Amino acid sequence: MATSVATNPSTLLPLELVDKCIGSRIHIVMKNDKEIVGTLLGFDDFVNMLLEDVTEYESTPEGRRVTKLDQILLNGNNITMLVPGGEMPGE
Amino acid sequence: MSRKEALTQFIQQIHGRPVVVKLNSGVDYRGVMACIDGYMNIALEQTEEYINGELKNKFGDSFIRGNNVLYISTQKRKGV
Amino acid sequence: MVTKMPEGETEPVSLVTIKEPVDLIRLSVDERIYVKMRHDRELRGRLHAFDQHLNMVLGEAEETITTIEVDEETFEEVYKTTKRTIPMLFVRGDGVILVSPPSTTS
């Protein structure tokens, strides 16, 4: 049956995984080697995300820069990976 | 599903509030949010441009093209 | 420009005109504007026309290009700006970072 994949209850669509992360911590890896950790409040069809209690990690020539932010609307355009429940590895 | 309303609500709430807009290039714009559209194009008032954390420019009004935007942040805490 | 108005109160004209960010550009037609472009380019010129992509036609435009040159002996980074004027210029929207009406630019 053509619909067997979609109806298989054990199959989790990628965005369903993101949906399960709402309300919990999430670790986001951006295209330009930036990484962001925060509590996911919501997201839209483009995976633009609303995040709370955010820490931003940037690698600069002077070393790693860490910025704390209250609430951000993150543009989904430059997201590479999402790691559920993640604090920054190596913290 | 997906709590899109949370984003819609955030966008409605930030009108007239001080925000930091960070671009992919790392440049920060601080100002008062005038309006925003679906492309994340942004109109800011009392805009200050920070490059490497240094104030480089001031604009009364400014339009930022959405494709350059990394995030829009409400300004309760300051950068460390 | 944006202030919270009590319900039922009529908004002054200046508040009505900017409903979406592109209105700021719309209000700048025939004005001299400042445009920050990718690759460290800046433009100042009179805005003749624009479209939804932010493609623009600028008249009497001055282009400023900033480059970093490293001094071969001291390895110091020196910022160099080159300027040129262009009577009429088409700007492709995808290179645009920021647009500001110069009356409000310091």
PDB file of C-alpha atoms in Angstrom:
ATOM      1  CA  MET A   1       0.000   0.000   0.000  1.00  0.00           C
ATOM      2  CA  ALA A   2       1.260   3.389  -0.947  1.00  0.00           C
ATOM      3  CA  THR A   3       0.265   4.965   2.340  1.00  0.00           C
ATOM      4  CA  SER A   4       1.951   2.314   4.478  1.00  0.00           C
ATOM      5  CA  VAL A   5       4.974   4.463   5.244  1.00  0.00           C
ATOM      6  CA  ALA A   6       2.919   7.451   6.303  1.00  0.00           C
ATOM      7  CA  THR A   7       0.588   5.398   8.458  1.00  0.00           C
ATOM      8  CA  ASN A   8       3.276   3.270  10.079  1.00  0.00           C
ATOM      9  CA  PRO A   9       3.122   4.452  13.681  1.00  0.00           C
ATOM     10  CA  SER A  10       6.810   3.735  14.256  1.00  0.00           C
ATOM     11  CA  THR A  11       7.861   6.207  11.535  1.00  0.00           C
ATOM     12  CA  LEU A  12       8.608   9.646  12.889  1.00  0.00           C
ATOM     13  CA  LEU A  13       8.633  12.464  10.397  1.00  0.00           C
ATOM     14  CA  PRO A  14      11.578  14.851  10.834  1.00  0.00           C
ATOM     15  CA  LEU A  15       9.383  17.774  11.815  1.00  0.00           C
ATOM     16  CA  GLU A  16       7.483  15.598  14.294  1.00  0.00           C
ATOM     17  CA  LEU A  17      10.785  15.144  16.079  1.00  0.00           C
ATOM     18  CA  VAL A  18      11.187  18.923  16.224  1.00  0.00           C
ATOM     19  CA  ASP A  19       7.606  19.198  17.459  1.00  0.00           C
ATOM     20  CA  LYS A  20       8.432  16.833  20.327  1.00  0.00           C
ATOM     21  CA  CYS A  21      11.203  19.231  21.369  1.00  0.00           C
ATOM     22  CA  ILE A  22       8.795  22.092  22.107  1.00  0.00           C
ATOM     23  CA  GLY A  23       9.192  23.135  25.702  1.00  0.00           C
ATOM     24  CA  SER A  24      12.588  21.484  26.102  1.00  0.00           C
ATOM     25  CA  ARG A  25      16.202  22.384  25.425  1.00  0.00           C
ATOM     26  CA  ILE A  26      17.503  22.089  21.893  1.00  0.00           C
ATOM     27  CA  HIS A  27      20.948  22.488  20.361  1.00  0.00           C
ATOM     28  CA  ILE A  28      21.072  24.075  16.903  1.00  0.00           C
ATOM     29  CA  VAL A  29      24.049  23.920  14.550  1.00  0.00           C
ATOM     30  CA  MET A  30      24.095  26.697  11.941  1.00  0.00           C
ATOM     31  CA  LYS A  31      25.714  26.625   8.499  1.00  0.00           C
ATOM     32  CA  ASN A  32      28.407  29.138   9.406  1.00  0.00           C
ATOM     33  CA  ASP A  33      29.755  27.140  12.401  1.00  0.00           C
ATOM     34  CA  LYS A  34      27.614  29.054  14.872  1.00  0.00           C
ATOM     35  CA  GLU A  35      25.805  27.015  17.479  1.00  0.00           C
ATOM     36  CA  ILE A  36      22.801  27.976  19.521  1.00  0.00           C
ATOM     37  CA  VAL A  37      21.280  26.337  22.596  1.00  0.00           C
ATOM     38  CA  GLY A  38      17.875  27.295  23.949  1.00  0.00           C
ATOM     39  CA  THR A  39      14.397  26.258  25.015  1.00  0.00           C
ATOM     40  CA  LEU A  40      12.155  25.777  21.979  1.00  0.00           C
ATOM     41  CA  LEU A  41       8.876  27.684  22.244  1.00  0.00           C
ATOM     42  CA  GLY A  42       7.664  27.141  18.675  1.00  0.00           C
ATOM     43  CA  PHE A  43       8.515  26.906  15.003  1.00  0.00           C
ATOM     44  CA  ASP A  44       6.857  27.429  11.633  1.00  0.00           C
ATOM     45  CA  ASP A  45       6.866  25.705   8.222  1.00  0.00           C
ATOM     46  CA  PHE A  46      10.291  27.183   7.383  1.00  0.00           C
ATOM     47  CA  VAL A  47      11.644  25.960  10.737  1.00  0.00           C
ATOM     48  CA  ASN A  48      12.097  29.529  11.853  1.00  0.00           C
ATOM     49  CA  MET A  49      12.245  29.063  15.614  1.00  0.00           C
ATOM     50  CA  LEU A  50      11.256  30.964  18.721  1.00  0.00           C
ATOM     51  CA  LEU A  51      13.754  30.215  21.488  1.00  0.00           C
ATOM     52  CA  GLU A  52      14.095  31.258  25.115  1.00  0.00           C
ATOM     53  CA  ASP A  53      17.070  31.428  27.531  1.00  0.00           C
ATOM     54  CA  VAL A  54      19.470  31.230  24.634  1.00  0.00           C
ATOM     55  CA  THR A  55      23.226  30.831  24.551  1.00  0.00           C
ATOM     56  CA  GLU A  56      24.965  31.582  21.284  1.00  0.00           C
ATOM     57  CA  TYR A  57      28.416  30.149  20.553  1.00  0.00           C
ATOM     58  CA  GLU A  58      30.505  31.748  17.818  1.00  0.00           C
ATOM     59  CA  SER A  59      34.029  30.869  16.837  1.00  0.00           C
ATOM     60  CA  THR A  60      36.038  33.989  16.087  1.00  0.00           C
ATOM     61  CA  PRO A  61      39.744  34.499  15.354  1.00  0.00           C
ATOM     62  CA  GLU A  62      40.086  35.615  18.993  1.00  0.00           C
ATOM     63  CA  GLY A  63      38.505  32.390  20.258  1.00  0.00           C
ATOM     64  CA  ARG A  64      35.013  31.286  21.147  1.00  0.00           C
ATOM     65  CA  ARG A  65      32.490  34.009  21.965  1.00  0.00           C
ATOM     66  CA  VAL A  66      29.473  33.186  24.117  1.00  0.00           C
ATOM     67  CA  THR A  67      26.394  35.421  24.171  1.00  0.00           C
ATOM     68  CA  LYS A  68      23.363  35.027  26.435  1.00  0.00           C
ATOM     69  CA  LEU A  69      20.029  36.138  25.020  1.00  0.00           C
ATOM     70  CA  ASP A  70      16.546  36.273  26.475  1.00  0.00           C
ATOM     71  CA  GLN A  71      14.257  35.415  23.569  1.00  0.00           C
ATOM     72  CA  ILE A  72      15.103  35.124  19.891  1.00  0.00           C
ATOM     73  CA  LEU A  73      13.304  34.542  16.622  1.00  0.00           C
ATOM     74  CA  LEU A  74      15.843  32.473  14.722  1.00  0.00           C
ATOM     75  CA  ASN A  75      15.807  32.504  10.919  1.00  0.00           C
ATOM     76  CA  GLY A  76      15.495  28.896   9.743  1.00  0.00           C
ATOM     77  CA  ASN A  77      17.403  29.583   6.552  1.00  0.00           C
ATOM     78  CA  ASN A  78      20.859  28.796   7.920  1.00  0.00           C
ATOM     79  CA  ILE A  79      20.116  25.850  10.177  1.00  0.00           C
ATOM     80  CA  THR A  80      22.082  22.662   9.478  1.00  0.00           C
ATOM     81  CA  MET A  81      21.238  20.358  12.382  1.00  0.00           C
ATOM     82  CA  LEU A  82      18.984  20.160  15.402  1.00  0.00           C
ATOM     83  CA  VAL A  83      19.972  18.083  18.412  1.00  0.00           C
ATOM     84  CA  PRO A  84      17.092  17.467  20.830  1.00  0.00           C
ATOM     85  CA  GLY A  85      17.699  17.943  24.531  1.00  0.00           C
ATOM     86  CA  GLY A  86      21.191  19.157  23.846  1.00  0.00           C
ATOM     87  CA  GLU A  87      23.359  21.365  25.908  1.00  0.00           C
ATOM     88  CA  MET A  88      26.554  22.366  24.150  1.00  0.00           C
ATOM     89  CA  PRO A  89      28.769  19.260  23.877  1.00  0.00           C
ATOM     90  CA  GLY A  90      31.903  19.553  25.943  1.00  0.00           C
ATOM     91  CA  GLU A  91      30.335  21.918  28.484  1.00  0.00           C
TER      92      GLU A  91
ATOM     93  CA  MET B   1       1.272  21.098  15.879  1.00  0.00           C
ATOM     94  CA  SER B   2       4.442  23.159  15.703  1.00  0.00           C
ATOM     95  CA  ARG B   3       3.208  26.074  17.843  1.00  0.00           C
ATOM     96  CA  LYS B   4       3.388  28.524  14.981  1.00  0.00           C
ATOM     97  CA  GLU B   5       1.235  30.818  17.118  1.00  0.00           C
ATOM     98  CA  ALA B   6       4.189  31.348  19.461  1.00  0.00           C
ATOM     99  CA  LEU B   7       6.120  32.968  16.586  1.00  0.00           C
ATOM    100  CA  THR B   8       3.142  35.003  15.436  1.00  0.00           C
ATOM    101  CA  GLN B   9       2.635  36.244  18.962  1.00  0.00           C
ATOM    102  CA  PHE B  10       6.319  37.141  19.335  1.00  0.00           C
ATOM    103  CA  ILE B  11       6.201  39.137  16.096  1.00  0.00           C
ATOM    104  CA  GLN B  12       3.119  41.013  17.275  1.00  0.00           C
ATOM    105  CA  GLN B  13       4.644  41.699  20.683  1.00  0.00           C
ATOM    106  CA  ILE B  14       7.962  43.137  19.510  1.00  0.00           C
ATOM    107  CA  HIS B  15       6.454  46.110  17.658  1.00  0.00           C
ATOM    108  CA  GLY B  16       7.753  49.270  19.282  1.00  0.00           C
ATOM    109  CA  ARG B  17      10.167  47.352  21.505  1.00  0.00           C
ATOM    110  CA  PRO B  18      13.969  47.557  21.573  1.00  0.00           C
ATOM    111  CA  VAL B  19      15.519  44.623  19.741  1.00  0.00           C
ATOM    112  CA  VAL B  20      18.863  43.327  18.557  1.00  0.00           C
ATOM    113  CA  VAL B  21      18.918  42.070  14.980  1.00  0.00           C
ATOM    114  CA  LYS B  22      21.938  39.929  14.232  1.00  0.00           C
ATOM    115  CA  LEU B  23      22.930  39.279  10.643  1.00  0.00           C
ATOM    116  CA  ASN B  24      24.687  36.209   9.298  1.00  0.00           C
ATOM    117  CA  SER B  25      27.777  38.345   8.778  1.00  0.00           C
ATOM    118  CA  GLY B  26      27.970  38.876  12.556  1.00  0.00           C
ATOM    119  CA  VAL B  27      26.947  42.549  12.397  1.00  0.00           C
ATOM    120  CA  ASP B  28      24.422  43.594  15.071  1.00  0.00           C
ATOM    121  CA  TYR B  29      21.729  46.237  14.703  1.00  0.00           C
ATOM    122  CA  ARG B  30      20.142  47.623  17.848  1.00  0.00           C
ATOM    123  CA  GLY B  31      16.996  49.675  17.535  1.00  0.00           C
ATOM    124  CA  VAL B  32      13.273  49.923  18.021  1.00  0.00           C
ATOM    125  CA  MET B  33      11.225  47.481  15.934  1.00  0.00           C
ATOM    126  CA  ALA B  34       8.889  49.412  13.634  1.00  0.00           C
ATOM    127  CA  CYS B  35       7.646  46.465  11.587  1.00  0.00           C
ATOM    128  CA  ILE B  36       8.530  43.110  10.086  1.00  0.00           C
ATOM    129  CA  ASP B  37       7.151  41.061   7.173  1.00  0.00           C
ATOM    130  CA  GLY B  38       7.069  37.408   6.147  1.00  0.00           C
ATOM    131  CA  TYR B  39      10.528  37.567   4.581  1.00  0.00           C
ATOM    132  CA  MET B  40      11.917  38.839   7.892  1.00  0.00           C
ATOM    133  CA  ASN B  41      12.488  42.186   6.219  1.00  0.00           C
ATOM    134  CA  ILE B  42      12.651  44.615   9.135  1.00  0.00           C
ATOM    135  CA  ALA B  43      12.111  48.345   9.612  1.00  0.00           C
ATOM    136  CA  LEU B  44      14.049  49.653  12.612  1.00  0.00           C
ATOM    137  CA  GLU B  45      14.032  53.072  14.254  1.00  0.00           C
ATOM    138  CA  GLN B  46      16.971  54.663  16.116  1.00  0.00           C
ATOM    139  CA  THR B  47      19.230  52.057  14.582  1.00  0.00           C
ATOM    140  CA  GLU B  48      22.776  51.553  15.826  1.00  0.00           C
ATOM    141  CA  GLU B  49      25.173  49.393  13.829  1.00  0.00           C
ATOM    142  CA  TYR B  50      27.716  47.364  15.814  1.00  0.00           C
ATOM    143  CA  ILE B  51      30.602  45.658  14.029  1.00  0.00           C
ATOM    144  CA  ASN B  52      32.767  43.468  16.270  1.00  0.00           C
ATOM    145  CA  GLY B  53      30.911  44.984  19.220  1.00  0.00           C
ATOM    146  CA  GLU B  54      31.887  48.560  18.270  1.00  0.00           C
ATOM    147  CA  LEU B  55      29.325  51.211  17.371  1.00  0.00           C
ATOM    148  CA  LYS B  56      30.082  52.100  13.748  1.00  0.00           C
ATOM    149  CA  ASN B  57      26.993  53.874  12.456  1.00  0.00           C
ATOM    150  CA  LYS B  58      23.652  55.361  13.414  1.00  0.00           C
ATOM    151  CA  PHE B  59      20.514  55.574  11.302  1.00  0.00           C
ATOM    152  CA  GLY B  60      17.226  57.214  12.185  1.00  0.00           C
ATOM    153  CA  ASP B  61      15.247  54.705  10.190  1.00  0.00           C
ATOM    154  CA  SER B  62      16.535  51.653   8.435  1.00  0.00           C
ATOM    155  CA  PHE B  63      15.302  48.775   6.343  1.00  0.00           C
ATOM    156  CA  ILE B  64      17.078  45.436   6.733  1.00  0.00           C
ATOM    157  CA  ARG B  65      16.600  42.845   3.989  1.00  0.00           C
ATOM    158  CA  GLY B  66      15.352  39.637   5.576  1.00  0.00           C
ATOM    159  CA  ASN B  67      17.714  37.196   3.878  1.00  0.00           C
ATOM    160  CA  ASN B  68      20.615  38.621   5.901  1.00  0.00           C
ATOM    161  CA  VAL B  69      18.909  38.127   9.262  1.00  0.00           C
ATOM    162  CA  LEU B  70      20.213  35.420  11.596  1.00  0.00           C
ATOM    163  CA  TYR B  71      17.957  36.268  14.540  1.00  0.00           C
ATOM    164  CA  ILE B  72      15.860  38.938  16.193  1.00  0.00           C
ATOM    165  CA  SER B  73      16.386  39.133  19.921  1.00  0.00           C
ATOM    166  CA  THR B  74      14.530  40.990  22.629  1.00  0.00           C
ATOM    167  CA  GLN B  75      16.970  42.936  24.684  1.00  0.00           C
ATOM    168  CA  LYS B  76      16.585  41.947  28.313  1.00  0.00           C
ATOM    169  CA  ARG B  77      20.094  40.678  28.868  1.00  0.00           C
ATOM    170  CA  LYS B  78      23.244  42.001  27.329  1.00  0.00           C
ATOM    171  CA  GLY B  79      25.995  40.083  25.576  1.00  0.00           C
ATOM    172  CA  VAL B  80      28.707  38.539  27.725  1.00  0.00           C
TER     173      VAL B  80
ATOM    174  CA  MET C   1       6.839  56.412  14.181  1.00  0.00           C
ATOM    175  CA  VAL C   2       5.287  53.441  15.885  1.00  0.00           C
ATOM    176  CA  THR C   3       3.489  54.176  19.099  1.00  0.00           C
ATOM    177  CA  LYS C   4       0.695  52.293  20.746  1.00  0.00           C
ATOM    178  CA  MET C   5      -2.582  54.065  20.087  1.00  0.00           C
ATOM    179  CA  PRO C   6      -5.635  53.579  22.288  1.00  0.00           C
ATOM    180  CA  GLU C   7      -8.508  51.733  20.612  1.00  0.00           C
ATOM    181  CA  GLY C   8     -10.678  53.922  18.407  1.00  0.00           C
ATOM    182  CA  GLU C   9      -8.166  56.754  18.293  1.00  0.00           C
ATOM    183  CA  THR C  10      -7.255  57.916  14.794  1.00  0.00           C
ATOM    184  CA  GLU C  11      -3.612  57.514  13.875  1.00  0.00           C
ATOM    185  CA  PRO C  12      -1.567  60.433  12.627  1.00  0.00           C
ATOM    186  CA  VAL C  13      -0.641  60.174   8.933  1.00  0.00           C
ATOM    187  CA  SER C  14       2.987  59.232   9.664  1.00  0.00           C
ATOM    188  CA  LEU C  15       1.837  56.168  11.575  1.00  0.00           C
ATOM    189  CA  VAL C  16      -0.491  54.978   8.827  1.00  0.00           C
ATOM    190  CA  THR C  17       2.135  55.115   6.090  1.00  0.00           C
ATOM    191  CA  ILE C  18       4.471  52.433   7.459  1.00  0.00           C
ATOM    192  CA  LYS C  19       2.576  49.163   7.771  1.00  0.00           C
ATOM    193  CA  GLU C  20       5.266  46.881   6.362  1.00  0.00           C
ATOM    194  CA  PRO C  21       9.047  47.341   6.125  1.00  0.00           C
ATOM    195  CA  VAL C  22       8.970  47.944   2.363  1.00  0.00           C
ATOM    196  CA  ASP C  23       6.877  51.090   3.011  1.00  0.00           C
ATOM    197  CA  LEU C  24      10.061  52.668   4.349  1.00  0.00           C
ATOM    198  CA  ILE C  25      11.599  52.239   0.883  1.00  0.00           C
ATOM    199  CA  ARG C  26       8.389  53.408  -0.772  1.00  0.00           C
ATOM    200  CA  LEU C  27       8.613  56.654   1.212  1.00  0.00           C
ATOM    201  CA  SER C  28      12.216  57.121   0.084  1.00  0.00           C
ATOM    202  CA  VAL C  29      11.510  57.294  -3.656  1.00  0.00           C
ATOM    203  CA  ASP C  30      13.063  60.464  -5.132  1.00  0.00           C
ATOM    204  CA  GLU C  31      15.113  60.879  -1.953  1.00  0.00           C
ATOM    205  CA  ARG C  32      18.824  60.317  -1.554  1.00  0.00           C
ATOM    206  CA  ILE C  33      19.304  57.044   0.273  1.00  0.00           C
ATOM    207  CA  TYR C  34      22.134  55.069   1.812  1.00  0.00           C
ATOM    208  CA  VAL C  35      22.447  51.401   0.830  1.00  0.00           C
ATOM    209  CA  LYS C  36      24.744  48.935   2.541  1.00  0.00           C
ATOM    210  CA  MET C  37      25.615  46.097   0.177  1.00  0.00           C
ATOM    211  CA  ARG C  38      27.372  42.768   0.576  1.00  0.00           C
ATOM    212  CA  HIS C  39      31.140  42.568   0.047  1.00  0.00           C
ATOM    213  CA  ASP C  40      31.805  45.858   1.877  1.00  0.00           C
ATOM    214  CA  ARG C  41      30.179  48.106  -0.683  1.00  0.00           C
ATOM    215  CA  GLU C  42      28.107  51.158   0.150  1.00  0.00           C
ATOM    216  CA  LEU C  43      25.983  53.299  -2.125  1.00  0.00           C
ATOM    217  CA  ARG C  44      24.554  56.770  -1.779  1.00  0.00           C
ATOM    218  CA  GLY C  45      22.193  57.966  -4.465  1.00  0.00           C
ATOM    219  CA  ARG C  46      18.752  59.142  -5.453  1.00  0.00           C
ATOM    220  CA  LEU C  47      16.199  56.338  -5.462  1.00  0.00           C
ATOM    221  CA  HIS C  48      14.300  56.410  -8.736  1.00  0.00           C
ATOM    222  CA  ALA C  49      12.554  53.050  -8.527  1.00  0.00           C
ATOM    223  CA  PHE C  50      12.504  49.721  -6.691  1.00  0.00           C
ATOM    224  CA  ASP C  51      10.590  46.434  -6.755  1.00  0.00           C
ATOM    225  CA  GLN C  52       9.643  43.680  -4.312  1.00  0.00           C
ATOM    226  CA  HIS C  53      13.103  42.075  -4.551  1.00  0.00           C
ATOM    227  CA  LEU C  54      14.657  45.407  -3.571  1.00  0.00           C
ATOM    228  CA  ASN C  55      16.144  45.730  -7.039  1.00  0.00           C
ATOM    229  CA  MET C  56      16.714  49.476  -7.268  1.00  0.00           C
ATOM    230  CA  VAL C  57      17.549  52.201  -9.736  1.00  0.00           C
ATOM    231  CA  LEU C  58      19.808  54.840  -8.237  1.00  0.00           C
ATOM    232  CA  GLY C  59      20.718  58.133  -9.899  1.00  0.00           C
ATOM    233  CA  GLU C  60      23.848  60.218  -9.219  1.00  0.00           C
ATOM    234  CA  ALA C  61      25.164  57.311  -7.168  1.00  0.00           C
ATOM    235  CA  GLU C  62      28.410  57.310  -5.221  1.00  0.00           C
ATOM    236  CA  GLU C  63      29.861  53.881  -4.553  1.00  0.00           C
ATOM    237  CA  THR C  64      32.273  53.331  -1.681  1.00  0.00           C
ATOM    238  CA  ILE C  65      34.273  50.099  -1.593  1.00  0.00           C
ATOM    239  CA  THR C  66      36.186  49.192   1.557  1.00  0.00           C
ATOM    240  CA  THR C  67      39.095  46.791   1.326  1.00  0.00           C
ATOM    241  CA  ILE C  68      41.573  45.574   3.915  1.00  0.00           C
ATOM    242  CA  GLU C  69      45.186  45.623   2.895  1.00  0.00           C
ATOM    243  CA  VAL C  70      47.897  44.063   4.990  1.00  0.00           C
ATOM    244  CA  ASP C  71      51.096  46.046   5.209  1.00  0.00           C
ATOM    245  CA  GLU C  72      53.850  43.683   4.039  1.00  0.00           C
ATOM    246  CA  GLU C  73      56.365  44.827   6.651  1.00  0.00           C
ATOM    247  CA  THR C  74      54.312  45.511   9.764  1.00  0.00           C
ATOM    248  CA  PHE C  75      51.448  43.105   8.925  1.00  0.00           C
ATOM    249  CA  GLU C  76      49.101  45.884  10.015  1.00  0.00           C
ATOM    250  CA  GLU C  77      45.627  45.800   8.549  1.00  0.00           C
ATOM    251  CA  VAL C  78      44.834  49.024   6.734  1.00  0.00           C
ATOM    252  CA  TYR C  79      41.292  49.870   5.672  1.00  0.00           C
ATOM    253  CA  LYS C  80      41.247  51.461   2.229  1.00  0.00           C
ATOM    254  CA  THR C  81      38.186  53.051   0.687  1.00  0.00           C
ATOM    255  CA  THR C  82      37.736  53.612  -3.010  1.00  0.00           C
ATOM    256  CA  LYS C  83      35.002  55.884  -4.300  1.00  0.00           C
ATOM    257  CA  ARG C  84      33.458  56.376  -7.698  1.00  0.00           C
ATOM    258  CA  THR C  85      30.363  58.076  -9.023  1.00  0.00           C
ATOM    259  CA  ILE C  86      27.887  56.476 -11.408  1.00  0.00           C
ATOM    260  CA  PRO C  87      25.212  58.608 -13.136  1.00  0.00           C
ATOM    261  CA  MET C  88      22.605  55.844 -13.284  1.00  0.00           C
ATOM    262  CA  LEU C  89      22.817  52.459 -11.614  1.00  0.00           C
ATOM    263  CA  PHE C  90      20.728  49.292 -11.399  1.00  0.00           C
ATOM    264  CA  VAL C  91      21.192  47.474  -8.085  1.00  0.00           C
ATOM    265  CA  ARG C  92      20.256  43.814  -7.826  1.00  0.00           C
ATOM    266  CA  GLY C  93      18.221  43.269  -4.660  1.00  0.00           C
ATOM    267  CA  ASP C  94      19.933  40.125  -3.421  1.00  0.00           C
ATOM    268  CA  GLY C  95      23.096  42.070  -2.594  1.00  0.00           C
ATOM    269  CA  VAL C  96      21.284  44.569  -0.398  1.00  0.00           C
ATOM    270  CA  ILE C  97      21.804  44.378   3.367  1.00  0.00           C
ATOM    271  CA  LEU C  98      20.363  47.670   4.635  1.00  0.00           C
ATOM    272  CA  VAL C  99      18.634  50.747   3.262  1.00  0.00           C
ATOM    273  CA  SER C 100      18.354  54.033   5.103  1.00  0.00           C
ATOM    274  CA  PRO C 101      16.953  57.415   4.072  1.00  0.00           C
ATOM    275  CA  PRO C 102      19.966  59.746   4.502  1.00  0.00           C
ATOM    276  CA  SER C 103      17.962  62.479   6.207  1.00  0.00           C
ATOM    277  CA  THR C 104      17.997  60.112   9.154  1.00  0.00           C
ATOM    278  CA  THR C 105      21.595  58.987   8.622  1.00  0.00           C
ATOM    279  CA  SER C 106      24.258  60.625  10.727  1.00  0.00           C
TER     280      SER C 106
END
